[in-house]
Short mmCIF file of C-alpha atoms and ligand atoms in Angstrom, two decimals:
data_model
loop_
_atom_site.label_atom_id
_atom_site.label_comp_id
_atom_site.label_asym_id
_atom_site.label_seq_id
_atom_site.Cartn_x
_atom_site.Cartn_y
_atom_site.Cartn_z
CA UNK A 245 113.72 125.50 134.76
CA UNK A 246 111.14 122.73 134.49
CA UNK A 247 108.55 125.61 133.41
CA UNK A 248 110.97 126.54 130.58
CA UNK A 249 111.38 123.28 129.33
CA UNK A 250 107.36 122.47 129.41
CA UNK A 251 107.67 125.81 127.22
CA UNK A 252 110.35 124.36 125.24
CA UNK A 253 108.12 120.68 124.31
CA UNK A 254 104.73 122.83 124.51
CA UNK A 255 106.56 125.16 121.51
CA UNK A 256 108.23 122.07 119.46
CA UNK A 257 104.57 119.81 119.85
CA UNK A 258 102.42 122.98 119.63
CA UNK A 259 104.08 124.57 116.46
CA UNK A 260 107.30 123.56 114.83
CA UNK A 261 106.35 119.81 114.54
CA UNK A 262 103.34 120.52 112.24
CA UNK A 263 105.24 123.12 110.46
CA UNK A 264 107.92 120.20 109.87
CA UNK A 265 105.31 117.49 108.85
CA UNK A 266 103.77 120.31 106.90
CA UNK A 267 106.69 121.33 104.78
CA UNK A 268 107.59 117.75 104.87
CA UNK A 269 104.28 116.90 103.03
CA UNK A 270 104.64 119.00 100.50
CA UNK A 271 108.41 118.48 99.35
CA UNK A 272 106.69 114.56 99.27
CA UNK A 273 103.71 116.17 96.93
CA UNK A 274 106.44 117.73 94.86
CA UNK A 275 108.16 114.78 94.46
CA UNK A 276 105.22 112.75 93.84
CA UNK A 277 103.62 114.96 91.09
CA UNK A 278 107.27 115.37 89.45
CA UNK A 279 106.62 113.39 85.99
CA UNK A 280 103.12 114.31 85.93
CA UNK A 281 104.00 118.26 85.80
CA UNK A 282 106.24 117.45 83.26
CA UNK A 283 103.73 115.34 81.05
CA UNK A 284 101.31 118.50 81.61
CA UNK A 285 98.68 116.44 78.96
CA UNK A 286 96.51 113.13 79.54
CA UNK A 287 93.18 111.49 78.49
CA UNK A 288 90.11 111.11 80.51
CA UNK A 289 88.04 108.54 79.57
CA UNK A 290 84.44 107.97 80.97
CA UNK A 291 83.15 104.52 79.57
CA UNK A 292 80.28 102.51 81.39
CA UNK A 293 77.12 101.54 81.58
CA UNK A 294 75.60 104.57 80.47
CA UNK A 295 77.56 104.28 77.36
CA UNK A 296 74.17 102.79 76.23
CA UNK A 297 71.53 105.67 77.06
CA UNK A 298 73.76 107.54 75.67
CA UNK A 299 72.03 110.91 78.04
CA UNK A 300 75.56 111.40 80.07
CA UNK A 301 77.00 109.14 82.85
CA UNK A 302 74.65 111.36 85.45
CA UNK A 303 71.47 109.48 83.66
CA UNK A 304 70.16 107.32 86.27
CA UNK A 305 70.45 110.13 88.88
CA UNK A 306 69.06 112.98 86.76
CA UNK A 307 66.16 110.55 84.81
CA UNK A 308 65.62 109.23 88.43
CA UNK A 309 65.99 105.75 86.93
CA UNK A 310 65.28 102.62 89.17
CA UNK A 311 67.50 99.82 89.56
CA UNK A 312 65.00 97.54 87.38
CA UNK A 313 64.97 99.58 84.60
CA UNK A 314 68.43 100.46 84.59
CA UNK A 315 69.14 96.60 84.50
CA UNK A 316 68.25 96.38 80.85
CA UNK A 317 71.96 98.67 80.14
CA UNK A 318 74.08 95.49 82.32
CA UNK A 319 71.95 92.99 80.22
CA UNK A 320 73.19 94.07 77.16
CA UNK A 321 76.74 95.62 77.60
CA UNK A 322 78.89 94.21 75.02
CA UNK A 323 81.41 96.71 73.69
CA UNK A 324 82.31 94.79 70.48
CA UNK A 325 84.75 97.35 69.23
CA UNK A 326 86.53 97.72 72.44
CA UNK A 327 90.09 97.98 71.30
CA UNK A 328 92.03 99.63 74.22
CA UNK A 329 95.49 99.59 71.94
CA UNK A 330 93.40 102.31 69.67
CA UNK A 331 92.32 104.80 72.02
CA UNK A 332 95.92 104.46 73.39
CA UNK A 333 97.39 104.98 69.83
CA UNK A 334 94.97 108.05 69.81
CA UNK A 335 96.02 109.23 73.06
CA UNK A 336 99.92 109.17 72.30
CA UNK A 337 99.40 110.91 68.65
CA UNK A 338 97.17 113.70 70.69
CA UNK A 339 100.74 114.35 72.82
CA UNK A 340 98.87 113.25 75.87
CA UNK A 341 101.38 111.06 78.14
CA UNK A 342 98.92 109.71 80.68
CA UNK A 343 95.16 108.57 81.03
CA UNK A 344 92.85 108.58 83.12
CA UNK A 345 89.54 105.53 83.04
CA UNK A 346 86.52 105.23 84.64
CA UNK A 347 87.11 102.41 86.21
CA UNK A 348 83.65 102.77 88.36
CA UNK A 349 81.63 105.53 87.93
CA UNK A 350 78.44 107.04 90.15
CA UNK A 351 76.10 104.50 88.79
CA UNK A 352 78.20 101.70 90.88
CA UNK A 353 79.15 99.27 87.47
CA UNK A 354 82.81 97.92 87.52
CA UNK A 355 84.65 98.05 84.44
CA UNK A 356 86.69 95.04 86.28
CA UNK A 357 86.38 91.56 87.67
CA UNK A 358 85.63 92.32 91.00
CA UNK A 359 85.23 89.98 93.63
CA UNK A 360 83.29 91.78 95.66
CA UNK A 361 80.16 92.29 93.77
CA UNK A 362 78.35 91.10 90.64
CA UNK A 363 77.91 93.83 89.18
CA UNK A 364 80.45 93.84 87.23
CA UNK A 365 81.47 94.38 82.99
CA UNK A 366 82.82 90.25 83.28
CA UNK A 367 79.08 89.38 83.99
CA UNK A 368 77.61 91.30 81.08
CA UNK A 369 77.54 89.55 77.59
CA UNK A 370 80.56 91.73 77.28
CA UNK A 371 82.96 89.20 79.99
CA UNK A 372 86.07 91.23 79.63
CA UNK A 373 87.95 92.79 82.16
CA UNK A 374 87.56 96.24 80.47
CA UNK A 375 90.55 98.06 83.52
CA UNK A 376 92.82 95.29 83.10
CA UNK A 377 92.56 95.84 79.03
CA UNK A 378 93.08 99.57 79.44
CA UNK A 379 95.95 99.30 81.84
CA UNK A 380 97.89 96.43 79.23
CA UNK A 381 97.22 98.53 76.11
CA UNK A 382 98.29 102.08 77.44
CA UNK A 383 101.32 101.00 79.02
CA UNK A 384 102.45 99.41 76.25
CA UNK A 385 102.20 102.61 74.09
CA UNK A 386 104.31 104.08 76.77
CA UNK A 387 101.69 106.07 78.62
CA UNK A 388 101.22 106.34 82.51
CA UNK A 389 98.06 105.18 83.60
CA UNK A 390 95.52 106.27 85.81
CA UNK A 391 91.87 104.87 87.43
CA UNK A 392 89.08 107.35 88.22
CA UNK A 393 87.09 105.47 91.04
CA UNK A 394 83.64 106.90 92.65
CA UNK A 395 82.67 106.45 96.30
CA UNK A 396 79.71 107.28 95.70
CA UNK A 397 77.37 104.57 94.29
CA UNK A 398 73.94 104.11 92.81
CA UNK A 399 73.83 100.21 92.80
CA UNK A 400 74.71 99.64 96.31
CA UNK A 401 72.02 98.98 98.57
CA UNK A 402 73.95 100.45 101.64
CA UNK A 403 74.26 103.66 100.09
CA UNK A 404 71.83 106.51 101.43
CA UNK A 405 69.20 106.87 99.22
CA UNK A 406 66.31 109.20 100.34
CA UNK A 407 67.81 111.84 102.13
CA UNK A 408 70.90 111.67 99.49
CA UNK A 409 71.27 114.73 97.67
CA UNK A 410 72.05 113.15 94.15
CA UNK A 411 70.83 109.37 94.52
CA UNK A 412 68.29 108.41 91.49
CA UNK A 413 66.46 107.60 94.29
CA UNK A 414 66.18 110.35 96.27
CA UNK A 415 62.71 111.45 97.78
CA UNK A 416 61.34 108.46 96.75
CA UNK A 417 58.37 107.30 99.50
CA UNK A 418 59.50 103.85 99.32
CA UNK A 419 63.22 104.32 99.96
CA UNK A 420 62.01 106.44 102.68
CA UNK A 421 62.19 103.94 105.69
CA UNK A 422 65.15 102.20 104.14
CA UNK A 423 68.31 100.46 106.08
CA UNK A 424 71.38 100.89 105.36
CA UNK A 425 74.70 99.51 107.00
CA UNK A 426 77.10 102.28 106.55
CA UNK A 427 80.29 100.30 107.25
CA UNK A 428 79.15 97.36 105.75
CA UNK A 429 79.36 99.84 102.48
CA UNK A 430 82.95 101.54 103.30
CA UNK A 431 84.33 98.07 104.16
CA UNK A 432 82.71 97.04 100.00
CA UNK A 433 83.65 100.32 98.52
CA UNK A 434 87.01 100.48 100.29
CA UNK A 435 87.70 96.42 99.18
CA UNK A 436 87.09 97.57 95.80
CA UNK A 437 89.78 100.14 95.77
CA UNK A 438 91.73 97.52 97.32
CA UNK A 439 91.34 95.27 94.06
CA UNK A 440 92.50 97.71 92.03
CA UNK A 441 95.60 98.30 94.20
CA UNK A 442 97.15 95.06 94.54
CA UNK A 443 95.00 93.23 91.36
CA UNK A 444 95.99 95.39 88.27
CA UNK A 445 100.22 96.41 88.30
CA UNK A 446 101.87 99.74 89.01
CA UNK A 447 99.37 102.17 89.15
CA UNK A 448 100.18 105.86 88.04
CA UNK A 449 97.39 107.60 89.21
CA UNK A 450 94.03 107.52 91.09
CA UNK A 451 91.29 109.58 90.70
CA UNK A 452 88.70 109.92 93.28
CA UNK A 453 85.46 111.28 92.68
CA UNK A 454 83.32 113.21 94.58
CA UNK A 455 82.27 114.59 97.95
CA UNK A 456 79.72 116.20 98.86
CA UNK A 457 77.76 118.12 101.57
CA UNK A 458 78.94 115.74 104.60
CA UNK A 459 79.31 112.92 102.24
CA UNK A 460 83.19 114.12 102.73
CA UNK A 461 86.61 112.77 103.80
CA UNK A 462 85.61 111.52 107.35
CA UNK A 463 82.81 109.87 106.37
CA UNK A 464 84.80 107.99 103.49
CA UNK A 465 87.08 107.29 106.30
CA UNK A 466 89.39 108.80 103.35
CA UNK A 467 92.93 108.47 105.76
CA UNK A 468 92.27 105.12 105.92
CA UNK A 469 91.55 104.74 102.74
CA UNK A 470 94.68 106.74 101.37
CA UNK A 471 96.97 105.16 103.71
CA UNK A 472 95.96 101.40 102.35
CA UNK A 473 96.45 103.06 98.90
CA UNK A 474 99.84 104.43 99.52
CA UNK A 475 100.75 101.17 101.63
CA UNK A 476 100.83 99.40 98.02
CA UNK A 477 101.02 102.47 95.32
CA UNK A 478 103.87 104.31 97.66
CA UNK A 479 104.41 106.58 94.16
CA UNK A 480 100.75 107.13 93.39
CA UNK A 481 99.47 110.41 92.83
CA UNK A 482 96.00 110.94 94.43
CA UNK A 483 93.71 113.71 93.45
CA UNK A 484 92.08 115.81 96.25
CA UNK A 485 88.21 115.16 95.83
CA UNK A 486 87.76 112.79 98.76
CA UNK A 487 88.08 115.95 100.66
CA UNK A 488 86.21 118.94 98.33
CA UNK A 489 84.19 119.28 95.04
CA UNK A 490 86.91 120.46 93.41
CA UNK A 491 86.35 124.41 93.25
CA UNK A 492 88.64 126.89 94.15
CA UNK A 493 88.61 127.48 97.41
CA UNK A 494 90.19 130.37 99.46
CA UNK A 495 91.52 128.55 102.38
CA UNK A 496 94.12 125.96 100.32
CA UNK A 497 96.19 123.66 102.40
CA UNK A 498 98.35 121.04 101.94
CA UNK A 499 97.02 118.06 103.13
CA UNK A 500 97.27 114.17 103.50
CA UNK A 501 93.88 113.73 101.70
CA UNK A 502 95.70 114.44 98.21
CA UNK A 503 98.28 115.40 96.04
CA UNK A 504 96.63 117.61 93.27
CA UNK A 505 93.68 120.30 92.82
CA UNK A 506 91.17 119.35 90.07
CA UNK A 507 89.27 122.52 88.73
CA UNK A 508 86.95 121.55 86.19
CA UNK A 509 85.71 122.70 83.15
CA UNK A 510 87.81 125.78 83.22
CA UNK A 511 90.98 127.12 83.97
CA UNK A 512 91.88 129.17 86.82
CA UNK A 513 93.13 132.92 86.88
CA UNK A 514 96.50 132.15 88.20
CA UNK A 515 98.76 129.09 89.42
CA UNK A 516 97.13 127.90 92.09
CA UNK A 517 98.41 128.61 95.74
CA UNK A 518 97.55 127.49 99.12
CA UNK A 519 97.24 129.88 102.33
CA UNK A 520 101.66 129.59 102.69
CA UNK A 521 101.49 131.28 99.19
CA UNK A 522 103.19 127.96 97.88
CA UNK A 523 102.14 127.00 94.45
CA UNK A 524 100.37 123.88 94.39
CA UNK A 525 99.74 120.79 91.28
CA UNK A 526 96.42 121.19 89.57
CA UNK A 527 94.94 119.79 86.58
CA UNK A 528 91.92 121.11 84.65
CA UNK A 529 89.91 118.20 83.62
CA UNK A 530 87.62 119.33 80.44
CA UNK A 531 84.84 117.58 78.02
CA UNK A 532 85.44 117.84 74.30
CA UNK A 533 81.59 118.93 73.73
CA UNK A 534 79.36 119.14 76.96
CA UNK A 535 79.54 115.70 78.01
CA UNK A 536 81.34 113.01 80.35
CA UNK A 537 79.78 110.24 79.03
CA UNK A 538 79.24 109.16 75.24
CA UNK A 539 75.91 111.66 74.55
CA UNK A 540 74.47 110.93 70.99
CA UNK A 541 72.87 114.59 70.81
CA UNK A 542 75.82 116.87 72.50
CA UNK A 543 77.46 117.91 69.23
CA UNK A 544 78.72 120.98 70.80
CA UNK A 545 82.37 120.12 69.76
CA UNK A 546 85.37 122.62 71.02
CA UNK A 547 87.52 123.47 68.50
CA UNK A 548 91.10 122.12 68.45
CA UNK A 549 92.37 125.72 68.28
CA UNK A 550 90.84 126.19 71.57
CA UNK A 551 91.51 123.09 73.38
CA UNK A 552 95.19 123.97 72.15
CA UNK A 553 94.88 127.60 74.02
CA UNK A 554 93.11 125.89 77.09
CA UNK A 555 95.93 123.68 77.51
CA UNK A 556 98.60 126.26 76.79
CA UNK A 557 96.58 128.82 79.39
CA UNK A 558 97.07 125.31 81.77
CA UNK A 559 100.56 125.15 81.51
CA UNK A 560 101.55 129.04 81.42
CA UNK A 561 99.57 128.53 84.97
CA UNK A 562 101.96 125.65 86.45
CA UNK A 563 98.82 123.34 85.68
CA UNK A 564 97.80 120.68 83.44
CA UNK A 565 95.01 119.05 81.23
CA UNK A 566 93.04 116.24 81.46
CA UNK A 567 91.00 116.22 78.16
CA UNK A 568 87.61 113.92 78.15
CA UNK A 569 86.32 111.41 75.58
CA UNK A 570 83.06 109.44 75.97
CA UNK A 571 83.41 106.05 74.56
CA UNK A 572 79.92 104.97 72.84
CA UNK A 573 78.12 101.58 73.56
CA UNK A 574 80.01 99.68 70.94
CA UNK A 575 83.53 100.82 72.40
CA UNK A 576 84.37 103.51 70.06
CA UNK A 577 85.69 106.73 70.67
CA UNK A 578 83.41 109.56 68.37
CA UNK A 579 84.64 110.13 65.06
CA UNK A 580 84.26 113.92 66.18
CA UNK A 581 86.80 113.71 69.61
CA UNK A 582 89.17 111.60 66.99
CA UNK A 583 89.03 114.09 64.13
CA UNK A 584 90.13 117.55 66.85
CA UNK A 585 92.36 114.90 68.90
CA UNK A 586 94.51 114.54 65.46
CA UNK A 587 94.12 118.38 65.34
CA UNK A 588 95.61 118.82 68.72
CA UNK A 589 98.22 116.07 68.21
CA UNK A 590 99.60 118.02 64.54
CA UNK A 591 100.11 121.03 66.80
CA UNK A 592 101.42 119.14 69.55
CA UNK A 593 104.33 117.10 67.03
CA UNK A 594 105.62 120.47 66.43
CA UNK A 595 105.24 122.57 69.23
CA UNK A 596 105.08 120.01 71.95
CA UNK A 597 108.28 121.95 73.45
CA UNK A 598 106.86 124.05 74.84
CA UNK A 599 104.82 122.32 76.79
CA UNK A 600 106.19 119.23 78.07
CA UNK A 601 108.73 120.51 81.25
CA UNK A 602 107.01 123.88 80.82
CA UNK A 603 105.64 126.09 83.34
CA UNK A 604 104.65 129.40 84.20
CA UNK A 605 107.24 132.30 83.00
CA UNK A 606 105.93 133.70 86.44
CA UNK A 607 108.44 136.90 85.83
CA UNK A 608 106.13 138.25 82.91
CA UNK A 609 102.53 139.07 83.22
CA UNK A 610 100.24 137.39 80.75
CA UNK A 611 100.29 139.70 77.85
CA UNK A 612 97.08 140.30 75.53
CA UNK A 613 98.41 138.59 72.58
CA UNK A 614 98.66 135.24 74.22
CA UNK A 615 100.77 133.06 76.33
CA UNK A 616 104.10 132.51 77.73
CA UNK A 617 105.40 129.07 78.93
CA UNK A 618 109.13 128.77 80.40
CA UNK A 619 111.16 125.99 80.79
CA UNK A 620 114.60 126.84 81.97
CA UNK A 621 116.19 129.82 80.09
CA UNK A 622 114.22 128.59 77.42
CA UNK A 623 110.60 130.95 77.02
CA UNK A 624 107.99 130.66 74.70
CA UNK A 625 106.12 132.79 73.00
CA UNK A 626 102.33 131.67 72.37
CA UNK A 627 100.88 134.10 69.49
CA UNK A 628 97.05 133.25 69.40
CA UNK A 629 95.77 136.79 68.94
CA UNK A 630 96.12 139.36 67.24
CA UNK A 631 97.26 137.37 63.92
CA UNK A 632 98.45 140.56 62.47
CA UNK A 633 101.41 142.66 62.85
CA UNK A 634 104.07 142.13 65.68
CA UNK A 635 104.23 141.33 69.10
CA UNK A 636 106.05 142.72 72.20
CA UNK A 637 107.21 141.21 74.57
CA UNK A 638 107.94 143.65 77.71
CA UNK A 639 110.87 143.08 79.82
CA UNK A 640 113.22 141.35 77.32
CA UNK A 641 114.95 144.12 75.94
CA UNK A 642 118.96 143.42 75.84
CA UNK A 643 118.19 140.04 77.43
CA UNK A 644 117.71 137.53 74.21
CA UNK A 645 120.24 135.65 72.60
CA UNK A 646 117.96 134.21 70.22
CA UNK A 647 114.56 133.74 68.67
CA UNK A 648 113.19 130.60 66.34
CA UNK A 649 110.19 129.67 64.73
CA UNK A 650 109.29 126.50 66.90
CA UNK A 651 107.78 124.09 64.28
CA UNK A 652 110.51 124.62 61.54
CA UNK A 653 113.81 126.25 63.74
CA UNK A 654 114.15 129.14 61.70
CA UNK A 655 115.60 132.32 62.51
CA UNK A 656 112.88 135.09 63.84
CA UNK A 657 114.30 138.62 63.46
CA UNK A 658 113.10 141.05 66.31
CA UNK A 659 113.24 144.82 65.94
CA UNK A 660 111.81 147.84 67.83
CA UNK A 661 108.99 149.75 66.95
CA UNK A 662 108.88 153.67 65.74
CA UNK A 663 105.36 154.20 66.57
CA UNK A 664 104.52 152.25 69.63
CA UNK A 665 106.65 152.19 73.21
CA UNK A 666 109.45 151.31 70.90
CA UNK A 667 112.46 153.33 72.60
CA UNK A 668 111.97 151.77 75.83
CA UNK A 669 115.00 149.72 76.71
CA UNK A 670 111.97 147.07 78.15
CA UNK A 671 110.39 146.24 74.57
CA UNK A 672 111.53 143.43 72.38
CA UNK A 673 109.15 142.96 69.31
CA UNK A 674 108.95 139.26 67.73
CA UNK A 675 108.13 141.03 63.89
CA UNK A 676 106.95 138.05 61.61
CA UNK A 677 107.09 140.71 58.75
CA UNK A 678 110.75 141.51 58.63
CA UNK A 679 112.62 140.82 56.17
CA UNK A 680 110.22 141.29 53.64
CA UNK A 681 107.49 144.17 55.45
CA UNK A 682 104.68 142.73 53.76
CA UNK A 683 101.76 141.62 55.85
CA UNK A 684 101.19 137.51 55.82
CA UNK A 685 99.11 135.03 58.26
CA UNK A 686 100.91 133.79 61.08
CA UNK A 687 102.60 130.28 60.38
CA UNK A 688 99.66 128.67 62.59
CA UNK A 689 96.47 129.68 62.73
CA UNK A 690 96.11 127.74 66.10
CA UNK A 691 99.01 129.27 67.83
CA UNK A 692 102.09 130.13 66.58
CA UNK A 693 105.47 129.25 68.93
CA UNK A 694 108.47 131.55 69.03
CA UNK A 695 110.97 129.94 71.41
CA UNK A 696 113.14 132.55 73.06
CA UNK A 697 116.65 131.93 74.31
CA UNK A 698 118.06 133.74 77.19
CA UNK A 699 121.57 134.97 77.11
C1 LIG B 1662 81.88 115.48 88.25
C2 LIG B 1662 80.79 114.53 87.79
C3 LIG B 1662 81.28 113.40 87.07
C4 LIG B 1662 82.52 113.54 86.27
C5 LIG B 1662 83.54 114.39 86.97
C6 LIG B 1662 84.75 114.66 86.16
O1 LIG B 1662 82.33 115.20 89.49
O2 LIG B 1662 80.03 114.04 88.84
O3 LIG B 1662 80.27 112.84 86.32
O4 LIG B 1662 83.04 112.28 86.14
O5 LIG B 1662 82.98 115.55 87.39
O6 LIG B 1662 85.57 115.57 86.81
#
């Protein structure tokens, strides 16, 4: 009897506890992540020191740049044009409902009045609290707001340095017998998130950035450092990189260490799923040319057509976008990022439906012509390519009450086809010619909408 009930504990400890906590933790990441899968579309902004090089926020490490000569860049920050109530105005008129600052990036230079170190945009000829700013200006344009914050740091001198894979420092002879005090850093780098927690209002968002080899959630003593987080953000939504690098990984779980998966520059095959085969938050986070940080020579722009397909592919996918603009040294965001951000936001004004609340039509496979988002009995139809002729979409035959044009509302007649698959019961054809059978471009060049109503 005892035996059996040893069993019995042995079973509920062993197994059906962590299943519990397991499932528990992820209705919680649901929850969490609820308005943010709506909003589907937000603005990362990298702005910092190396605003001024103007070579990419990766600079010091890549150019190998020592602290003395990186100095001149604090000496002179001073933003003039920093108006945080524009690049919100921007943001909103892109459709983007949430953004995402640097708030400290690699290179170790707060963008706030920390107490903790001097290193720090109040100290600059600049003075302002750059974070506080941000956080005032986009949440009174209505927009959630997020900090991106990196453990690792450049500045400190109790980060590893010679043996660190990335530090501008690395091999260097004369870091080589360095001491550092580990804790002495997590207990700074871990007060520092602390400021922003409890200093700066309701947070929306944090986003932590990056591990590496071992440089990775134990050694960031990451629970701890969530758990303080949560203890005064309970809402906040965490990203996951205090535990990977952020690529797709085979062996997805659900864990304490964050709420969302953050592929970067590029958007994955499918919604993404951990090892249960439960679908799990992501966001793509993408540059507008090739660039994080304000670069003076990347003019490799993307085209608004195809950041409006990357973030349609995002959302047909469960996922969403977090789209990049480099601030330059005087505070303002490139004329180029403006000019395809108004692009975006045109398309967005009238076809923002079918996005916001969306998600994957996951009945339909993706069909060669474009997209499909769903929300509700609501589906819509994402014509990128071909721009000629019809389109057909397979398995709605008999099933559609009705079909508009999304950025006017007018009535889209729908036929079958004599010379394709047109008998099957299956095909329902979306036929932009009809009434007239003469051939014409499609409304938008971008990506035309057709918004589908279930019976
Ligand atoms: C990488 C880079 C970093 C950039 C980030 C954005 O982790 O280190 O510079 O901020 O990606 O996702």
């Amino acid at each position: 009897m005892k035996k059996i009930l040893f069993l019995l504990l042995g079973l509920y400890f062993a197994v059906l506890l962590p299943a519990q906590t397991g499932a528990n933790l992820y209705n919680e990441i649901l929850d969490r992540t609820e308005w943010w899968r709506q909003d589907r579309f937000g603005m990362f902004i990298h702005f910092g020191l190396y605003s001024i090089p103007a070579r990419g926020e990766w600079v010091k490490s890549v150019e190998k740049i020592p602290d003395e000569q990186y100095q001149i860049y604090f000496e002179e920050f001073n933003p003039v044009d920093y108006n945080p109530r524009e690049w919100a105005k921007l943001a909103k008129k892109a459709g983007m409902k949430y953004a995402v600052l640097t708030a400290k990036h690699h290179e170790g230079f707060a963008l706030w009045d920390t107490k903790l170190s001097d290193y720090k945009s109040t100290n600059t000829p600049c003075k302002r609290d750059i974070v506080r700013e941000f956080l005032d200006a986009f949440r009174a344009e209505g927009l959630k707001v997020g900090l991106y914050f990196s453990v690792i740091d450049w500045h400190h001198p109790d980060y590893p340095k010679y043996d660190d894979m990335h530090h501008p420092m690395r091999g260097n002879e004369k870091f080589k017998k360095d001491k550092i005090d580990w804790d002495n850093y997590l207990a700074f780098m871990h007060g520092q998130v602390k400021e922003l927690v409890t200093d700066y209002g309701h947070l929306d968002i944090m986003w932590f950035d990056f591990s590496y080899g071992d440089m990775k959630a134990e050694k960031w003593e990451a629970e701890k450092l969530i758990k303080m987080v949560r203890s005064y953000q309970p809402g906040i939504i965490l990203n996951n990189r205090l535990l990977g690098d952020g690529t797709i990984e085979n062996d997805r779980r659900v864990s304490v260490y964050g709420d969302f998966e953050t592929p970067e520059q590029g958007v994955p095959d499918a919604c993404i799923k951990d090892v249960d085969n439960r679908f799990l938050p992501w966001e793509t986070c993408l540059t507008l040319n090739n660039s994080w940080g304000y670069s003076r020579i990347d003019q490799n722009w993307k085209s608004p057509e195809s950041i409006i397909h990357t973030l349609v592919n995002c959302v047909s996918k469960d996922g969403n976008l977090l789209l990049n603009v480099g601030p330059d040294a005087r505070g303002n965001i490139p004329e180029s990022s403006i000019k395809i951000l108004n692009k975006v936001g045109e398309w967005m004004r009238l076809n923002g439906e079918s996005v916001y609340g969306c998600g994957s039509a996951s009945a339909f496979e993706k069909p060669e012509w474009g997209f499909i988002t769903q929300k509700g009995n609501k589906i819509y139809l994402h014509w990128t390519y071909p721009k000629i002729g019809h389109i057909n979409m397979k398995g709605l035959g008999g099933k559609v009450k009705k079909v508009r044009l999304l950025r006017d509302g007018s009535e889209i007649q729908t036929e079958s086809n004599w010379w394709g698959d047109g008998g099957t019961e299956n095909n329902f054809y979306v036929n932009l010619n009809k009434p007239t059978y003469q051939y014409f471009p499609l409304p938008d060049d971008m990506d035309t909408v057709f918004e589908i109503e279930l019976k």
